[in-house]
Structures are given as structure tokens and as C-alpha cells.
Amino acid sequence: MKTVSFIAKHGNSISVTSAGSGPTLMLLHGFPLDHRMWQSQLECLSQHYHVVAPDLRGFGQSTLAEQSYTMADLADDVEAVRQHIAPNQSISLCGLSMGGYVAFEYWKRYGPNLNALILANTKPESDSAAARAARYEMAEQAKRLGAWPAISGMLVKLISPYHLEHKPEIAQTAERILRDCSAEAVVQAQHAMAIRTDFSQHLQSIFTPTLVITGQHDPIAPPDATRLWADKLARGQFRMLASASHLTPLETPDEFNGQIRSFLAACR
Ligand code: MLT
């Protein structure tokens, strides 16, 4: 059974959806999504874990106070959620894409609270000048036209061509979530990602057991580049999920969940 609770932090109310019992596995969604992208993980992994899926500031049911934020602020929010939900426990933390950027920050600030890391469809490096400019452009477009016109073009990157054609329900689920995203959430998240810290020089110092996952067709975190940085982790493993693109937990949930279960079982 799923439960939803709200945690107050720095003027924001953070919505947290949880299911199951056992060791805590926290799931951090990507941009511009919310906890609903983890539906299969909340259902299936909760048979073995206390699965906790917060909505990051401004997304889903979480509020967005006026001030801008950074990835480090989001990592502080994650720690507030841990203290509320699993106060005396260390956790396993899984972040997808933007959620992965937050997971790197969490490792830097709260590493001793981590049992294991799962970094899905993400990357350690910060943006190139061109990527940063594209973020500011998307933010401006969201201000001018609203969120959906700014983000709708992302769908074809998030879902693989095979799944777009043969499993349209995946894109329909993703589109429902994207359409609920507000312009302000797009603006603040793009600004925060544009100034995120570069973790590519820290990979050798990450001694937390880490599983790195990406999709065979992910244009945002392509497999070859992802394998290269995963190999630099002190205790990293790399897995590529066939036929998926950027939203591996939604596109190939059985394979994604299976990888997490065997990785976490080996970590224990
Ligand atoms: C995401 O899925 O969270 C985004 O693609 C991350 C990004 O824009 O870098």
C-alpha cells in the first residue's frame, strides 16, 4: 500500500510517496518528471524494500518557494526526508538523470548515510557552454509560452523509437507526467542544473558500491560514454538495458528492477 506524507523544509512542502518495509531505497526522479515515473518500482521493489520516492521541489505535489535553488539544496531536502522517514538508518539511493545529479551531491554531503548508490541515465560532468545556453533558452521559452511547449520535444529523447512505436502506453504515461509540470518548475530546475558541480574528478573517491545503468539508445547518457565514467568509480558496476532510452525504469521495468534487486542483494 502506498502512503503519501509531506515534509516541511525551507518554506517548501516536500511530498513523499512510500511503499513496503525493510531497508530503505530512495528514488529520485528525472526532469521534468515526478515520483509517478517510479510506479513499477513502488509496486515491485516494495516487496523487499521500504521504497521512498519524493517529488523534488516544484514537481509533482511538492511546492516551490520563490527563491532559486541548487542541486546541493535538493540533496539537503533528500537528507530531510531520510531523517524523517528512516532516522537511524543508512539508505540506498537511486537517482535518474537530474536525480543522479542530486545523488552525486548527496554522496558529497552525506556519504556516510549511504549503503549503496544507483546512478541511472545520468552523468557526472557539468554542462558545456552550449548545453548551458540551451537550458537558459528552455527556461525562457517556459516563461514565455508555458511548460508544455518548452518540454514536449523531450519525449522522443526520453523513450526509445522501439517503445514509441510498439509500446505507446509508455510515452502516454510519460506525457501525462510532463503535462502536469509547471513553467516555474522548468525554469528553476534548468537554472539549477546549469550551475551544477562537476563530479567527473571525484569518481575514484566514491567508495560507496555503485550500480550505473543506462539505456542502449539513451541520447542524453549514451552507453559508451556512461561505461567510461562508470569504470572510474572505486566500486562501480555498469549495466546497459537493451531497447531502452532515457527512462529505463518506465521502459524496461522488469530488467531495471531485476538489476537493482541483484545489486542490492550482493551489497548486503
Ligand atoms: C533528466 O532527465 O533529468 C534531464 O534530461 C537531465 C538534464 O537535462 O540534464
PDB file of C-alpha atoms and ligand atoms in Angstrom:
ATOM      1  CA  MET A   1       0.000   0.000   0.000  1.00  0.00           C
ATOM      2  CA  LYS A   2       1.316   3.459  -0.906  1.00  0.00           C
ATOM      3  CA  THR A   3       1.316   6.303   1.603  1.00  0.00           C
ATOM      4  CA  VAL A   4       1.972   9.990   0.970  1.00  0.00           C
ATOM      5  CA  SER A   5       3.428  12.346   3.546  1.00  0.00           C
ATOM      6  CA  PHE A   6       4.562  15.958   3.439  1.00  0.00           C
ATOM      7  CA  ILE A   7       7.766  17.274   4.975  1.00  0.00           C
ATOM      8  CA  ALA A   8       8.348  20.985   5.563  1.00  0.00           C
ATOM      9  CA  LYS A   9      11.798  22.308   4.595  1.00  0.00           C
ATOM     10  CA  HIS A  10      12.945  25.899   3.862  1.00  0.00           C
ATOM     11  CA  GLY A  11       9.422  27.114   3.106  1.00  0.00           C
ATOM     12  CA  ASN A  12       8.730  24.144   0.837  1.00  0.00           C
ATOM     13  CA  SER A  13       6.468  21.204   1.413  1.00  0.00           C
ATOM     14  CA  ILE A  14       8.105  18.041   0.055  1.00  0.00           C
ATOM     15  CA  SER A  15       5.700  15.285  -0.946  1.00  0.00           C
ATOM     16  CA  VAL A  16       6.987  11.771  -0.289  1.00  0.00           C
ATOM     17  CA  THR A  17       5.338   8.601  -1.595  1.00  0.00           C
ATOM     18  CA  SER A  18       6.369   5.384   0.151  1.00  0.00           C
ATOM     19  CA  ALA A  19       5.525   1.695  -0.025  1.00  0.00           C
ATOM     20  CA  GLY A  20       6.739  -1.524   1.603  1.00  0.00           C
ATOM     21  CA  SER A  21       9.009  -2.221   4.516  1.00  0.00           C
ATOM     22  CA  GLY A  22      12.611  -3.285   5.011  1.00  0.00           C
ATOM     23  CA  PRO A  23      15.851  -1.469   4.154  1.00  0.00           C
ATOM     24  CA  THR A  24      15.164   1.971   2.677  1.00  0.00           C
ATOM     25  CA  LEU A  25      15.600   2.553  -1.049  1.00  0.00           C
ATOM     26  CA  MET A  26      15.079   6.210  -2.005  1.00  0.00           C
ATOM     27  CA  LEU A  27      14.291   7.044  -5.655  1.00  0.00           C
ATOM     28  CA  LEU A  28      14.977  10.500  -7.167  1.00  0.00           C
ATOM     29  CA  HIS A  29      13.137  11.279 -10.390  1.00  0.00           C
ATOM     30  CA  GLY A  30      14.480  12.989 -13.503  1.00  0.00           C
ATOM     31  CA  PHE A  31      13.474  16.241 -15.185  1.00  0.00           C
ATOM     32  CA  PRO A  32      10.651  17.169 -15.878  1.00  0.00           C
ATOM     33  CA  LEU A  33       9.005  14.244 -14.098  1.00  0.00           C
ATOM     34  CA  ASP A  34       7.883  13.296 -10.593  1.00  0.00           C
ATOM     35  CA  HIS A  35       7.505  10.216  -8.365  1.00  0.00           C
ATOM     36  CA  ARG A  36       4.972   8.702 -10.788  1.00  0.00           C
ATOM     37  CA  MET A  37       7.832   7.635 -13.059  1.00  0.00           C
ATOM     38  CA  TRP A  38       8.700   5.094 -10.297  1.00  0.00           C
ATOM     39  CA  GLN A  39       5.298   3.392 -10.322  1.00  0.00           C
ATOM     40  CA  SER A  40       6.669  -0.053 -11.140  1.00  0.00           C
ATOM     41  CA  GLN A  41       9.473   0.289  -8.567  1.00  0.00           C
ATOM     42  CA  LEU A  42       6.976   1.401  -5.883  1.00  0.00           C
ATOM     43  CA  GLU A  43       4.894  -1.684  -6.692  1.00  0.00           C
ATOM     44  CA  CYS A  44       7.555  -4.353  -7.204  1.00  0.00           C
ATOM     45  CA  LEU A  45      10.627  -3.373  -5.182  1.00  0.00           C
ATOM     46  CA  SER A  46       8.402  -2.624  -2.169  1.00  0.00           C
ATOM     47  CA  GLN A  47       8.056  -6.403  -1.723  1.00  0.00           C
ATOM     48  CA  HIS A  48      11.625  -6.316  -0.398  1.00  0.00           C
ATOM     49  CA  TYR A  49      12.382  -2.682   0.450  1.00  0.00           C
ATOM     50  CA  HIS A  50      10.898   0.402   2.021  1.00  0.00           C
ATOM     51  CA  VAL A  51      10.688   2.330  -1.255  1.00  0.00           C
ATOM     52  CA  VAL A  52      10.576   6.106  -0.817  1.00  0.00           C
ATOM     53  CA  ALA A  53      10.004   8.434  -3.784  1.00  0.00           C
ATOM     54  CA  PRO A  54       9.995  12.172  -3.030  1.00  0.00           C
ATOM     55  CA  ASP A  55       8.861  14.802  -5.512  1.00  0.00           C
ATOM     56  CA  LEU A  56      11.750  17.250  -5.910  1.00  0.00           C
ATOM     57  CA  ARG A  57      10.956  20.968  -5.383  1.00  0.00           C
ATOM     58  CA  GLY A  58       8.257  22.232  -7.717  1.00  0.00           C
ATOM     59  CA  PHE A  59       7.485  18.800  -9.213  1.00  0.00           C
ATOM     60  CA  GLY A  60       4.505  16.546  -8.521  1.00  0.00           C
ATOM     61  CA  GLN A  61       2.888  17.517  -5.238  1.00  0.00           C
ATOM     62  CA  SER A  62       5.922  19.382  -3.824  1.00  0.00           C
ATOM     63  CA  THR A  63       5.809  23.143  -3.638  1.00  0.00           C
ATOM     64  CA  LEU A  64       8.351  25.614  -4.983  1.00  0.00           C
ATOM     65  CA  ALA A  65       9.111  28.599  -2.789  1.00  0.00           C
ATOM     66  CA  GLU A  66      10.036  31.777  -4.619  1.00  0.00           C
ATOM     67  CA  GLN A  67      13.810  31.565  -4.265  1.00  0.00           C
ATOM     68  CA  SER A  68      16.067  29.711  -6.677  1.00  0.00           C
ATOM     69  CA  TYR A  69      17.814  26.532  -5.530  1.00  0.00           C
ATOM     70  CA  THR A  70      20.847  24.381  -6.327  1.00  0.00           C
ATOM     71  CA  MET A  71      21.424  20.629  -6.628  1.00  0.00           C
ATOM     72  CA  ALA A  72      23.016  20.856  -3.165  1.00  0.00           C
ATOM     73  CA  ASP A  73      19.744  22.285  -1.771  1.00  0.00           C
ATOM     74  CA  LEU A  74      17.913  19.305  -3.256  1.00  0.00           C
ATOM     75  CA  ALA A  75      20.429  16.967  -1.580  1.00  0.00           C
ATOM     76  CA  ASP A  76      19.617  18.720   1.725  1.00  0.00           C
ATOM     77  CA  ASP A  77      15.921  18.045   1.035  1.00  0.00           C
ATOM     78  CA  VAL A  78      16.736  14.355   0.480  1.00  0.00           C
ATOM     79  CA  GLU A  79      18.550  14.289   3.831  1.00  0.00           C
ATOM     80  CA  ALA A  80      15.492  15.904   5.487  1.00  0.00           C
ATOM     81  CA  VAL A  81      13.364  13.133   4.001  1.00  0.00           C
ATOM     82  CA  ARG A  82      15.803  10.467   5.276  1.00  0.00           C
ATOM     83  CA  GLN A  83      15.794  11.976   8.754  1.00  0.00           C
ATOM     84  CA  HIS A  84      12.016  11.991   8.757  1.00  0.00           C
ATOM     85  CA  ILE A  85      11.395   8.564   7.248  1.00  0.00           C
ATOM     86  CA  ALA A  86      14.419   6.477   8.247  1.00  0.00           C
ATOM     87  CA  PRO A  87      16.114   8.492  11.013  1.00  0.00           C
ATOM     88  CA  ASN A  88      18.523   5.834  12.269  1.00  0.00           C
ATOM     89  CA  GLN A  89      19.204   4.089   9.009  1.00  0.00           C
ATOM     90  CA  SER A  90      21.587   4.463   6.143  1.00  0.00           C
ATOM     91  CA  ILE A  91      19.864   4.196   2.794  1.00  0.00           C
ATOM     92  CA  SER A  92      20.343   3.059  -0.766  1.00  0.00           C
ATOM     93  CA  LEU A  93      19.859   5.994  -3.121  1.00  0.00           C
ATOM     94  CA  CYS A  94      18.847   5.737  -6.769  1.00  0.00           C
ATOM     95  CA  GLY A  95      18.796   8.877  -8.935  1.00  0.00           C
ATOM     96  CA  LEU A  96      17.833   9.095 -12.583  1.00  0.00           C
ATOM     97  CA  SER A  97      19.362  11.857 -14.708  1.00  0.00           C
ATOM     98  CA  MET A  98      18.651  15.078 -12.734  1.00  0.00           C
ATOM     99  CA  GLY A  99      18.009  12.771  -9.766  1.00  0.00           C
ATOM    100  CA  GLY A 100      21.525  11.415 -10.389  1.00  0.00           C
ATOM    101  CA  TYR A 101      22.991  14.949 -10.192  1.00  0.00           C
ATOM    102  CA  VAL A 102      21.274  15.242  -6.792  1.00  0.00           C
ATOM    103  CA  ALA A 103      22.609  11.804  -5.772  1.00  0.00           C
ATOM    104  CA  PHE A 104      26.208  12.928  -6.514  1.00  0.00           C
ATOM    105  CA  GLU A 105      25.624  15.964  -4.254  1.00  0.00           C
ATOM    106  CA  TYR A 106      24.108  13.726  -1.589  1.00  0.00           C
ATOM    107  CA  TRP A 107      27.192  11.497  -1.677  1.00  0.00           C
ATOM    108  CA  LYS A 108      29.432  14.580  -1.226  1.00  0.00           C
ATOM    109  CA  ARG A 109      27.448  15.966   1.706  1.00  0.00           C
ATOM    110  CA  TYR A 110      26.052  12.860   3.397  1.00  0.00           C
ATOM    111  CA  GLY A 111      28.155   9.945   2.060  1.00  0.00           C
ATOM    112  CA  PRO A 112      28.285   8.090   5.429  1.00  0.00           C
ATOM    113  CA  ASN A 113      24.472   7.737   5.283  1.00  0.00           C
ATOM    114  CA  LEU A 114      24.698   5.691   2.069  1.00  0.00           C
ATOM    115  CA  ASN A 115      24.756   1.890   1.767  1.00  0.00           C
ATOM    116  CA  ALA A 116      24.649   1.908  -1.996  1.00  0.00           C
ATOM    117  CA  LEU A 117      24.164   4.205  -4.981  1.00  0.00           C
ATOM    118  CA  ILE A 118      22.317   3.545  -8.210  1.00  0.00           C
ATOM    119  CA  LEU A 119      23.007   6.145 -10.890  1.00  0.00           C
ATOM    120  CA  ALA A 120      20.633   5.724 -13.811  1.00  0.00           C
ATOM    121  CA  ASN A 121      20.791   7.530 -17.181  1.00  0.00           C
ATOM    122  CA  THR A 122      22.916  10.291 -15.727  1.00  0.00           C
ATOM    123  CA  LYS A 123      26.418  11.739 -15.948  1.00  0.00           C
ATOM    124  CA  PRO A 124      28.971  13.211 -13.542  1.00  0.00           C
ATOM    125  CA  GLU A 125      30.167  16.132 -15.657  1.00  0.00           C
ATOM    126  CA  SER A 126      28.681  19.619 -15.645  1.00  0.00           C
ATOM    127  CA  ASP A 127      27.352  21.315 -18.782  1.00  0.00           C
ATOM    128  CA  SER A 128      29.287  22.604 -21.762  1.00  0.00           C
ATOM    129  CA  ALA A 129      28.675  26.271 -22.625  1.00  0.00           C
ATOM    130  CA  ALA A 130      26.295  25.176 -25.408  1.00  0.00           C
ATOM    131  CA  ALA A 131      24.311  22.879 -23.092  1.00  0.00           C
ATOM    132  CA  ARG A 132      24.036  25.665 -20.518  1.00  0.00           C
ATOM    133  CA  ALA A 133      22.798  28.095 -23.187  1.00  0.00           C
ATOM    134  CA  ALA A 134      20.167  25.529 -24.261  1.00  0.00           C
ATOM    135  CA  ARG A 135      18.947  25.316 -20.657  1.00  0.00           C
ATOM    136  CA  TYR A 136      18.536  29.094 -20.386  1.00  0.00           C
ATOM    137  CA  GLU A 137      16.720  29.049 -23.728  1.00  0.00           C
ATOM    138  CA  MET A 138      14.315  26.341 -22.481  1.00  0.00           C
ATOM    139  CA  ALA A 139      13.725  28.340 -19.295  1.00  0.00           C
ATOM    140  CA  GLU A 140      12.917  31.479 -21.330  1.00  0.00           C
ATOM    141  CA  GLN A 141      10.567  29.502 -23.558  1.00  0.00           C
ATOM    142  CA  ALA A 142       8.776  28.079 -20.497  1.00  0.00           C
ATOM    143  CA  LYS A 143       8.361  31.641 -19.126  1.00  0.00           C
ATOM    144  CA  ARG A 144       7.011  32.926 -22.437  1.00  0.00           C
ATOM    145  CA  LEU A 145       4.858  30.017 -23.622  1.00  0.00           C
ATOM    146  CA  GLY A 146       4.346  27.750 -20.611  1.00  0.00           C
ATOM    147  CA  ALA A 147       5.921  24.422 -19.655  1.00  0.00           C
ATOM    148  CA  TRP A 148       4.478  22.041 -22.247  1.00  0.00           C
ATOM    149  CA  PRO A 149       5.672  23.890 -25.398  1.00  0.00           C
ATOM    150  CA  ALA A 150       9.135  24.085 -23.818  1.00  0.00           C
ATOM    151  CA  ILE A 151       9.430  20.421 -22.823  1.00  0.00           C
ATOM    152  CA  SER A 152       7.221  18.474 -25.260  1.00  0.00           C
ATOM    153  CA  GLY A 153      10.151  17.913 -27.649  1.00  0.00           C
ATOM    154  CA  MET A 154      11.897  15.901 -24.926  1.00  0.00           C
ATOM    155  CA  LEU A 155       9.513  12.925 -25.237  1.00  0.00           C
ATOM    156  CA  VAL A 156      11.306  11.480 -28.272  1.00  0.00           C
ATOM    157  CA  LYS A 157      14.585  11.536 -26.360  1.00  0.00           C
ATOM    158  CA  LEU A 158      13.129  10.040 -23.182  1.00  0.00           C
ATOM    159  CA  ILE A 159      11.592   6.989 -24.885  1.00  0.00           C
ATOM    160  CA  SER A 160      13.304   4.775 -27.475  1.00  0.00           C
ATOM    161  CA  PRO A 161      11.970   4.625 -31.064  1.00  0.00           C
ATOM    162  CA  TYR A 162      11.085   0.960 -30.493  1.00  0.00           C
ATOM    163  CA  HIS A 163       8.984   1.743 -27.423  1.00  0.00           C
ATOM    164  CA  LEU A 164       7.391   4.791 -29.065  1.00  0.00           C
ATOM    165  CA  GLU A 165       6.202   2.547 -31.866  1.00  0.00           C
ATOM    166  CA  HIS A 166       5.410  -0.740 -30.111  1.00  0.00           C
ATOM    167  CA  LYS A 167       4.515   0.271 -26.545  1.00  0.00           C
ATOM    168  CA  PRO A 168       2.717   3.638 -26.864  1.00  0.00           C
ATOM    169  CA  GLU A 169       1.423   3.364 -23.288  1.00  0.00           C
ATOM    170  CA  ILE A 170       4.947   4.184 -22.024  1.00  0.00           C
ATOM    171  CA  ALA A 171       5.002   7.508 -23.867  1.00  0.00           C
ATOM    172  CA  GLN A 172       1.413   8.171 -22.756  1.00  0.00           C
ATOM    173  CA  THR A 173       2.414   7.736 -19.095  1.00  0.00           C
ATOM    174  CA  ALA A 174       5.446   9.998 -19.531  1.00  0.00           C
ATOM    175  CA  GLU A 175       3.371  12.618 -21.371  1.00  0.00           C
ATOM    176  CA  ARG A 176       0.767  12.700 -18.591  1.00  0.00           C
ATOM    177  CA  ILE A 177       3.527  13.492 -16.085  1.00  0.00           C
ATOM    178  CA  LEU A 178       5.212  16.092 -18.318  1.00  0.00           C
ATOM    179  CA  ARG A 179       1.916  17.860 -18.957  1.00  0.00           C
ATOM    180  CA  ASP A 180       1.447  18.387 -15.205  1.00  0.00           C
ATOM    181  CA  CYS A 181       4.800  20.187 -14.897  1.00  0.00           C
ATOM    182  CA  SER A 182       4.640  23.932 -14.245  1.00  0.00           C
ATOM    183  CA  ALA A 183       6.617  26.623 -16.071  1.00  0.00           C
ATOM    184  CA  GLU A 184       8.196  27.746 -12.796  1.00  0.00           C
ATOM    185  CA  ALA A 185       9.433  24.198 -12.077  1.00  0.00           C
ATOM    186  CA  VAL A 186      11.063  24.086 -15.537  1.00  0.00           C
ATOM    187  CA  VAL A 187      12.722  27.486 -15.048  1.00  0.00           C
ATOM    188  CA  GLN A 188      14.152  26.788 -11.604  1.00  0.00           C
ATOM    189  CA  ALA A 189      15.308  23.240 -12.413  1.00  0.00           C
ATOM    190  CA  GLN A 190      17.059  24.357 -15.626  1.00  0.00           C
ATOM    191  CA  HIS A 191      18.820  27.167 -13.773  1.00  0.00           C
ATOM    192  CA  ALA A 192      19.886  24.769 -11.012  1.00  0.00           C
ATOM    193  CA  MET A 193      21.176  22.115 -13.448  1.00  0.00           C
ATOM    194  CA  ALA A 194      23.073  24.760 -15.441  1.00  0.00           C
ATOM    195  CA  ILE A 195      25.239  25.608 -12.427  1.00  0.00           C
ATOM    196  CA  ARG A 196      25.668  22.089 -11.020  1.00  0.00           C
ATOM    197  CA  THR A 197      29.024  20.852  -9.745  1.00  0.00           C
ATOM    198  CA  ASP A 198      31.250  18.723 -11.954  1.00  0.00           C
ATOM    199  CA  PHE A 199      31.853  15.347 -10.271  1.00  0.00           C
ATOM    200  CA  SER A 200      33.974  13.769 -13.002  1.00  0.00           C
ATOM    201  CA  GLN A 201      37.182  14.261 -10.993  1.00  0.00           C
ATOM    202  CA  HIS A 202      35.670  12.638  -7.882  1.00  0.00           C
ATOM    203  CA  LEU A 203      34.678   9.250  -9.287  1.00  0.00           C
ATOM    204  CA  GLN A 204      37.749   7.432  -7.914  1.00  0.00           C
ATOM    205  CA  SER A 205      36.831   8.688  -4.421  1.00  0.00           C
ATOM    206  CA  ILE A 206      33.320   7.264  -4.441  1.00  0.00           C
ATOM    207  CA  PHE A 207      33.813   4.126  -2.340  1.00  0.00           C
ATOM    208  CA  THR A 208      30.071   3.538  -1.943  1.00  0.00           C
ATOM    209  CA  PRO A 209      29.110   0.457  -4.000  1.00  0.00           C
ATOM    210  CA  THR A 210      27.559   1.944  -7.152  1.00  0.00           C
ATOM    211  CA  LEU A 211      25.471   0.499  -9.934  1.00  0.00           C
ATOM    212  CA  VAL A 212      25.405   2.578 -13.112  1.00  0.00           C
ATOM    213  CA  ILE A 213      22.575   1.893 -15.554  1.00  0.00           C
ATOM    214  CA  THR A 214      21.721   3.396 -18.890  1.00  0.00           C
ATOM    215  CA  GLY A 215      19.604   2.553 -21.923  1.00  0.00           C
ATOM    216  CA  GLN A 216      21.016   1.258 -25.195  1.00  0.00           C
ATOM    217  CA  HIS A 217      19.508   4.215 -27.093  1.00  0.00           C
ATOM    218  CA  ASP A 218      19.821   6.980 -24.484  1.00  0.00           C
ATOM    219  CA  PRO A 219      20.950  10.156 -26.325  1.00  0.00           C
ATOM    220  CA  ILE A 220      21.397  12.059 -23.030  1.00  0.00           C
ATOM    221  CA  ALA A 221      23.531   9.424 -21.251  1.00  0.00           C
ATOM    222  CA  PRO A 222      24.809   7.245 -24.137  1.00  0.00           C
ATOM    223  CA  PRO A 223      26.124   3.771 -23.178  1.00  0.00           C
ATOM    224  CA  ASP A 224      29.721   4.192 -24.424  1.00  0.00           C
ATOM    225  CA  ALA A 225      30.296   7.454 -22.547  1.00  0.00           C
ATOM    226  CA  THR A 226      28.495   6.097 -19.483  1.00  0.00           C
ATOM    227  CA  ARG A 227      30.623   2.948 -19.353  1.00  0.00           C
ATOM    228  CA  LEU A 228      33.783   5.094 -19.499  1.00  0.00           C
ATOM    229  CA  TRP A 229      32.916   7.093 -16.380  1.00  0.00           C
ATOM    230  CA  ALA A 230      31.421   4.092 -14.557  1.00  0.00           C
ATOM    231  CA  ASP A 231      34.772   2.290 -14.954  1.00  0.00           C
ATOM    232  CA  LYS A 232      36.435   5.094 -12.971  1.00  0.00           C
ATOM    233  CA  LEU A 233      34.292   4.539  -9.879  1.00  0.00           C
ATOM    234  CA  ALA A 234      36.119   2.904  -6.989  1.00  0.00           C
ATOM    235  CA  ARG A 235      33.387   0.248  -6.634  1.00  0.00           C
ATOM    236  CA  GLY A 236      31.254   0.642  -9.739  1.00  0.00           C
ATOM    237  CA  GLN A 237      29.351  -1.749 -11.998  1.00  0.00           C
ATOM    238  CA  PHE A 238      27.844  -0.858 -15.358  1.00  0.00           C
ATOM    239  CA  ARG A 239      24.704  -2.265 -16.955  1.00  0.00           C
ATOM    240  CA  MET A 240      23.123  -1.311 -20.274  1.00  0.00           C
ATOM    241  CA  LEU A 241      19.443  -2.105 -20.744  1.00  0.00           C
ATOM    242  CA  ALA A 242      18.647  -3.198 -24.290  1.00  0.00           C
ATOM    243  CA  SER A 243      15.940  -1.405 -26.290  1.00  0.00           C
ATOM    244  CA  ALA A 244      15.502   1.384 -23.700  1.00  0.00           C
ATOM    245  CA  SER A 245      16.367   5.061 -23.997  1.00  0.00           C
ATOM    246  CA  HIS A 246      16.442   7.578 -21.114  1.00  0.00           C
ATOM    247  CA  LEU A 247      13.532   6.396 -18.936  1.00  0.00           C
ATOM    248  CA  THR A 248      14.823   2.882 -18.200  1.00  0.00           C
ATOM    249  CA  PRO A 249      12.631   2.327 -15.069  1.00  0.00           C
ATOM    250  CA  LEU A 250       9.493   3.074 -17.103  1.00  0.00           C
ATOM    251  CA  GLU A 251      10.551   1.495 -20.403  1.00  0.00           C
ATOM    252  CA  THR A 252      12.043  -1.785 -19.163  1.00  0.00           C
ATOM    253  CA  PRO A 253      10.816  -2.050 -15.560  1.00  0.00           C
ATOM    254  CA  ASP A 254      11.430  -5.796 -15.106  1.00  0.00           C
ATOM    255  CA  GLU A 255      15.053  -5.532 -16.224  1.00  0.00           C
ATOM    256  CA  PHE A 256      15.607  -2.334 -14.204  1.00  0.00           C
ATOM    257  CA  ASN A 257      14.080  -3.827 -11.047  1.00  0.00           C
ATOM    258  CA  GLY A 258      15.980  -7.091 -11.530  1.00  0.00           C
ATOM    259  CA  GLN A 259      19.295  -5.236 -11.777  1.00  0.00           C
ATOM    260  CA  ILE A 260      18.550  -3.279  -8.611  1.00  0.00           C
ATOM    261  CA  ARG A 261      17.472  -6.362  -6.680  1.00  0.00           C
ATOM    262  CA  SER A 262      20.570  -8.386  -7.529  1.00  0.00           C
ATOM    263  CA  PHE A 263      22.882  -5.423  -6.929  1.00  0.00           C
ATOM    264  CA  LEU A 264      21.366  -4.579  -3.526  1.00  0.00           C
ATOM    265  CA  ALA A 265      21.293  -8.266  -2.512  1.00  0.00           C
ATOM    266  CA  ALA A 266      25.030  -8.506  -3.278  1.00  0.00           C
ATOM    267  CA  CYS A 267      25.684  -5.299  -1.289  1.00  0.00           C
ATOM    268  CA  ARG A 268      24.078  -6.665   1.896  1.00  0.00           C
TER     269      ARG A 268
HETATM  270  C1  MLT B   1      16.618  14.492 -16.898  1.00  0.00           C
HETATM  271  O1  MLT B   1      16.107  13.503 -17.441  1.00  0.00           O
HETATM  272  O2  MLT B   1      16.572  14.648 -15.668  1.00  0.00           O
HETATM  273  C2  MLT B   1      17.272  15.532 -17.765  1.00  0.00           C
HETATM  274  O3  MLT B   1      17.455  15.034 -19.059  1.00  0.00           O
HETATM  275  C3  MLT B   1      18.577  15.969 -17.168  1.00  0.00           C
HETATM  276  C4  MLT B   1      19.240  17.076 -17.923  1.00  0.00           C
HETATM  277  O4  MLT B   1      18.552  17.911 -18.526  1.00  0.00           O
HETATM  278  O5  MLT B   1      20.482  17.143 -17.892  1.00  0.00           O
END
